[in-house]
Amino acid sequence: MAERHNAAMPGNGEPLPYREVTNEEYAALAARQFTVEEPKPGTLILRGPCPRCHAVIDIPVVGGIFRTSRLLGGNLRARQQADYVEPMMCTCEESHLGRPNDVVGCGAYWTLTLSRQDR
Amino acid sequence: MSPATPPKRSSATSTYRLSPGPGSATIADLRTAQERDRMLRTELTRVRAAAGAWRNGLGALLVALVGFGLIKGRSDVSQLAPTWAAWVGLLLLLALALGALGALLLIRAAHGRPAVTEIRALSSTRAADHIEALASTAAMRWGIASTLGCALLLVAAVGATWYGPDRDTPALQVTTPAGTACGSAVRLDHGVLVLKTKAGEVTSDLTAASTITAVARCP
């Protein structure tokens, strides 16, 4: 279930339970703390601490992905633009109580705008 | 919300500035991020499986083609006219090269590159897997094109071998009062020469022949 509340910071040593939450502060924290690496053109790695559970995560942001159909062709064209908004979520492998089997992370999500500035 | 951040670490040609997205994130954003994450995590496995399937399918196609070539028709290139034989040889050489290239590319796509990666280069396994998936996809596409090109060249070579003109054989042209006959000698029996012509075997009485000429090919 999705909900909004303030960032639940760990402090008592107990792992945070899985909860699908967002907060405007998440995006601001990620924008400040994440670094960007481009190992190959079209492939970015955003790395930094999760704004909720603080596990260091890396999130690949890619221009295209293998599929046996061309469903994602529109996204490939969208990535040509200088600015685009990327939905993000925590991708940590830490244990979070109540997390469904087929997902990763602590449940925190946010969006970031990536602005490319060509030299 | 805090203002836009200074530029982050970047590649040699581009820098990227991160700033909070417009408005608040929604549950749809989370589902999109989850789906992308799921697809990225399974991408390399899916590429490998697809490449393996293409490898097996195209291998079966080539086996079927070889079987098809064995059905009927001329199978000896030396029976072809020299120019045609040379072209068939070239087609077979190109087919062999393309077939080998296609097989190697498909195997590379299905099983990866036999190489050691510097541990320092592994900054993100998922990003590295994605880059490998892209490289494998490219290898698979080129492998498919090469293998299909090989099949096409094989068909052309078999067709040229079947339907190309015969190699010319030296012949005898005998002129007698009854007319002129040209063909390859079959036998000579008591002054009667039997020639194999396009119309069948023809006998010529050599005692009555005015000319006997060796020719490279019959007119």
Short mmCIF file of C-alpha atoms in Angstrom, two decimals, chain B:
data_model
loop_
_atom_site.label_atom_id
_atom_site.label_comp_id
_atom_site.label_asym_id
_atom_site.label_seq_id
_atom_site.Cartn_x
_atom_site.Cartn_y
_atom_site.Cartn_z
CA MET B 1 12.43 21.46 -1.39
CA SER B 2 16.03 22.35 -1.90
CA PRO B 3 17.22 24.13 -5.03
CA ALA B 4 19.01 22.46 -7.92
CA THR B 5 22.32 20.90 -7.06
CA PRO B 6 25.71 21.59 -8.62
CA PRO B 7 26.86 19.36 -11.48
CA LYS B 8 27.83 15.83 -10.53
CA ARG B 9 30.64 13.59 -11.71
CA SER B 10 30.38 13.01 -15.43
CA SER B 11 31.79 11.47 -18.54
CA ALA B 12 34.31 13.25 -20.73
CA THR B 13 31.65 14.79 -22.95
CA SER B 14 28.60 15.39 -20.75
CA THR B 15 27.79 16.42 -17.25
CA TYR B 16 24.53 15.71 -15.53
CA ARG B 17 22.72 17.92 -13.07
CA LEU B 18 20.30 16.27 -10.69
CA SER B 19 17.31 18.10 -9.33
CA PRO B 20 14.07 16.99 -7.67
CA GLY B 21 11.40 15.94 -10.15
CA PRO B 22 8.40 18.18 -10.80
CA GLY B 23 5.65 17.69 -8.26
CA SER B 24 5.34 14.77 -5.93
CA ALA B 25 6.11 11.21 -6.99
CA THR B 26 3.09 8.98 -7.37
CA ILE B 27 2.50 5.27 -6.91
CA ALA B 28 2.63 5.01 -10.71
CA ASP B 29 6.23 6.25 -10.56
CA LEU B 30 7.04 3.50 -8.08
CA ARG B 31 5.46 0.84 -10.28
CA THR B 32 7.39 2.16 -13.30
CA ALA B 33 10.64 2.10 -11.33
CA GLN B 34 9.91 -1.43 -10.10
CA GLU B 35 9.15 -2.67 -13.60
CA ARG B 36 12.34 -1.10 -15.00
CA ASP B 37 14.36 -2.56 -12.16
CA ARG B 38 12.84 -6.00 -12.76
CA MET B 39 13.56 -5.82 -16.47
CA LEU B 40 17.13 -4.71 -15.88
CA ARG B 41 17.78 -7.54 -13.45
CA THR B 42 16.51 -10.14 -15.95
CA GLU B 43 17.83 -8.48 -19.11
CA LEU B 44 21.06 -10.43 -19.52
CA THR B 45 19.34 -13.75 -18.88
CA ARG B 46 16.69 -12.92 -21.48
CA VAL B 47 19.33 -11.93 -24.05
CA ARG B 48 21.25 -15.17 -23.45
CA ALA B 49 18.09 -17.25 -23.82
CA ALA B 50 17.08 -15.47 -27.03
CA ALA B 51 20.57 -15.86 -28.51
CA GLY B 52 20.56 -19.57 -27.65
CA ALA B 53 17.20 -20.00 -29.36
CA TRP B 54 18.39 -18.15 -32.49
CA ARG B 55 21.60 -20.20 -32.51
CA ASN B 56 19.67 -23.47 -32.39
CA GLY B 57 17.09 -22.37 -34.97
CA LEU B 58 19.63 -21.09 -37.48
CA GLY B 59 21.79 -24.18 -36.97
CA ALA B 60 18.78 -26.33 -37.84
CA LEU B 61 18.13 -24.17 -40.89
CA LEU B 62 21.68 -24.69 -42.15
CA VAL B 63 21.45 -28.45 -41.57
CA ALA B 64 18.20 -28.49 -43.54
CA LEU B 65 19.88 -26.54 -46.34
CA VAL B 66 22.74 -29.00 -46.55
CA GLY B 67 20.20 -31.82 -46.70
CA PHE B 68 18.35 -29.98 -49.44
CA GLY B 69 21.58 -29.64 -51.42
CA LEU B 70 22.09 -33.39 -51.30
CA ILE B 71 18.75 -34.22 -52.86
CA LYS B 72 19.60 -34.03 -56.56
CA GLY B 73 21.57 -32.19 -59.15
CA ARG B 74 25.17 -31.87 -60.11
CA SER B 75 27.41 -32.07 -57.07
CA ASP B 76 30.85 -31.82 -58.70
CA VAL B 77 32.06 -28.28 -59.33
CA SER B 78 34.70 -29.60 -61.75
CA GLN B 79 31.92 -30.40 -64.23
CA LEU B 80 31.01 -26.72 -64.46
CA ALA B 81 32.33 -24.20 -66.95
CA PRO B 82 35.54 -22.70 -65.46
CA THR B 83 34.09 -19.22 -64.93
CA TRP B 84 31.05 -20.63 -63.18
CA ALA B 85 33.20 -22.97 -61.12
CA ALA B 86 35.28 -20.00 -59.95
CA TRP B 87 32.16 -18.07 -58.93
CA VAL B 88 30.80 -21.10 -57.08
CA GLY B 89 34.13 -21.42 -55.27
CA LEU B 90 33.97 -17.76 -54.27
CA LEU B 91 30.38 -18.13 -53.07
CA LEU B 92 31.32 -21.18 -50.99
CA LEU B 93 34.30 -19.35 -49.49
CA LEU B 94 32.16 -16.37 -48.54
CA ALA B 95 29.47 -18.69 -47.17
CA LEU B 96 32.06 -20.47 -45.04
CA ALA B 97 33.41 -17.16 -43.69
CA LEU B 98 29.95 -15.76 -42.96
CA GLY B 99 28.81 -19.03 -41.40
CA ALA B 100 31.83 -19.16 -39.09
CA LEU B 101 31.42 -15.49 -38.17
CA GLY B 102 27.69 -15.94 -37.53
CA ALA B 103 28.27 -19.01 -35.38
CA LEU B 104 30.92 -17.26 -33.30
CA LEU B 105 28.75 -14.17 -32.82
CA LEU B 106 25.73 -16.23 -31.79
CA ILE B 107 27.82 -18.29 -29.38
CA ARG B 108 29.27 -15.08 -27.97
CA ALA B 109 25.77 -13.67 -27.50
CA ALA B 110 24.47 -16.86 -25.90
CA HIS B 111 27.40 -17.56 -23.59
CA GLY B 112 29.34 -14.33 -23.23
CA ARG B 113 32.89 -13.33 -23.99
CA PRO B 114 35.67 -15.49 -22.56
CA ALA B 115 37.54 -12.64 -20.90
CA VAL B 116 38.75 -11.47 -17.53
CA THR B 117 37.36 -8.16 -16.29
CA GLU B 118 39.38 -5.91 -14.07
CA ILE B 119 37.75 -5.89 -10.66
CA ARG B 120 38.25 -2.13 -10.49
CA ALA B 121 36.00 -1.75 -13.52
CA LEU B 122 33.07 -3.38 -11.69
CA SER B 123 31.53 -0.33 -10.12
CA SER B 124 27.98 -1.54 -10.62
CA THR B 125 27.16 -5.14 -11.47
CA ARG B 126 23.72 -4.27 -12.76
CA ALA B 127 25.07 -1.55 -15.05
CA ALA B 128 27.83 -3.90 -16.21
CA ASP B 129 25.23 -6.58 -16.92
CA HIS B 130 23.19 -4.07 -18.90
CA ILE B 131 26.22 -3.05 -20.96
CA GLU B 132 26.99 -6.72 -21.58
CA ALA B 133 23.35 -7.29 -22.56
CA LEU B 134 23.59 -4.49 -25.12
CA ALA B 135 26.83 -5.94 -26.52
CA SER B 136 25.30 -9.41 -26.66
CA THR B 137 22.21 -8.07 -28.40
CA ALA B 138 24.40 -6.43 -31.03
CA ALA B 139 26.37 -9.68 -31.44
CA MET B 140 23.12 -11.61 -31.78
CA ARG B 141 21.79 -9.27 -34.48
CA TRP B 142 25.04 -9.45 -36.47
CA GLY B 143 25.17 -13.20 -35.92
CA ILE B 144 21.65 -13.64 -37.29
CA ALA B 145 22.46 -11.48 -40.32
CA SER B 146 25.72 -13.36 -40.97
CA THR B 147 24.10 -16.78 -40.68
CA LEU B 148 21.24 -15.82 -42.96
CA GLY B 149 23.80 -14.41 -45.41
CA CYS B 150 25.65 -17.73 -45.24
CA ALA B 151 22.42 -19.60 -46.01
CA LEU B 152 21.72 -17.29 -48.96
CA LEU B 153 25.20 -17.79 -50.39
CA LEU B 154 24.91 -21.57 -49.97
CA VAL B 155 21.63 -21.55 -51.90
CA ALA B 156 23.25 -19.45 -54.63
CA ALA B 157 26.23 -21.81 -54.82
CA VAL B 158 24.04 -24.92 -55.01
CA GLY B 159 21.83 -23.26 -57.65
CA ALA B 160 24.83 -22.24 -59.75
CA THR B 161 26.25 -25.76 -59.50
CA TRP B 162 22.97 -27.31 -60.58
CA TYR B 163 22.06 -24.98 -63.40
CA GLY B 164 25.42 -23.64 -64.58
CA PRO B 165 26.75 -24.63 -68.05
CA ASP B 166 28.88 -27.73 -68.55
CA ARG B 167 32.62 -27.55 -68.86
CA ASP B 168 33.58 -27.66 -72.57
CA THR B 169 35.27 -30.92 -73.69
CA PRO B 170 37.46 -31.21 -76.78
CA ALA B 171 35.57 -32.68 -79.75
CA LEU B 172 36.06 -34.01 -83.25
CA GLN B 173 34.37 -32.49 -86.27
CA VAL B 174 34.10 -34.95 -89.21
CA THR B 175 32.97 -33.90 -92.65
CA THR B 176 31.68 -36.62 -94.99
CA PRO B 177 29.54 -36.50 -98.14
CA ALA B 178 26.59 -37.27 -95.88
CA GLY B 179 27.24 -34.09 -93.85
CA THR B 180 29.20 -32.78 -90.86
CA ALA B 181 29.12 -34.34 -87.40
CA CYS B 182 30.71 -32.93 -84.26
CA GLY B 183 31.06 -34.57 -80.89
CA SER B 184 33.27 -36.50 -78.59
CA ALA B 185 34.66 -39.81 -79.84
CA VAL B 186 32.99 -42.89 -78.42
CA ARG B 187 34.67 -45.68 -80.37
CA LEU B 188 36.32 -46.50 -83.67
CA ASP B 189 35.29 -49.77 -85.29
CA HIS B 190 36.56 -50.88 -88.71
CA GLY B 191 36.87 -47.36 -90.05
CA VAL B 192 33.57 -46.20 -88.62
CA LEU B 193 33.84 -43.50 -85.96
CA VAL B 194 31.02 -43.18 -83.45
CA LEU B 195 30.60 -39.63 -82.09
CA LYS B 196 28.52 -38.56 -79.15
CA THR B 197 26.67 -35.44 -80.23
CA LYS B 198 23.91 -33.34 -78.75
CA ALA B 199 21.44 -35.35 -80.85
CA GLY B 200 22.83 -38.69 -79.73
CA GLU B 201 25.39 -41.10 -81.17
CA VAL B 202 26.27 -40.51 -84.82
CA THR B 203 28.39 -42.80 -87.03
CA SER B 204 30.81 -41.41 -89.62
CA ASP B 205 32.59 -43.46 -92.24
CA LEU B 206 36.17 -42.28 -92.03
CA THR B 207 37.05 -43.80 -95.40
CA ALA B 208 34.70 -41.29 -96.98
CA ALA B 209 35.60 -38.38 -94.72
CA SER B 210 37.08 -35.31 -96.36
CA THR B 211 38.21 -33.60 -93.12
CA ILE B 212 38.68 -34.54 -89.47
CA THR B 213 39.27 -31.55 -87.22
CA ALA B 214 39.87 -31.32 -83.49
CA VAL B 215 37.87 -28.41 -82.02
CA ALA B 216 37.64 -26.93 -78.58
CA ARG B 217 33.84 -26.97 -78.72
CA CYS B 218 31.24 -27.98 -81.22
CA PRO B 219 29.45 -25.17 -83.07
#
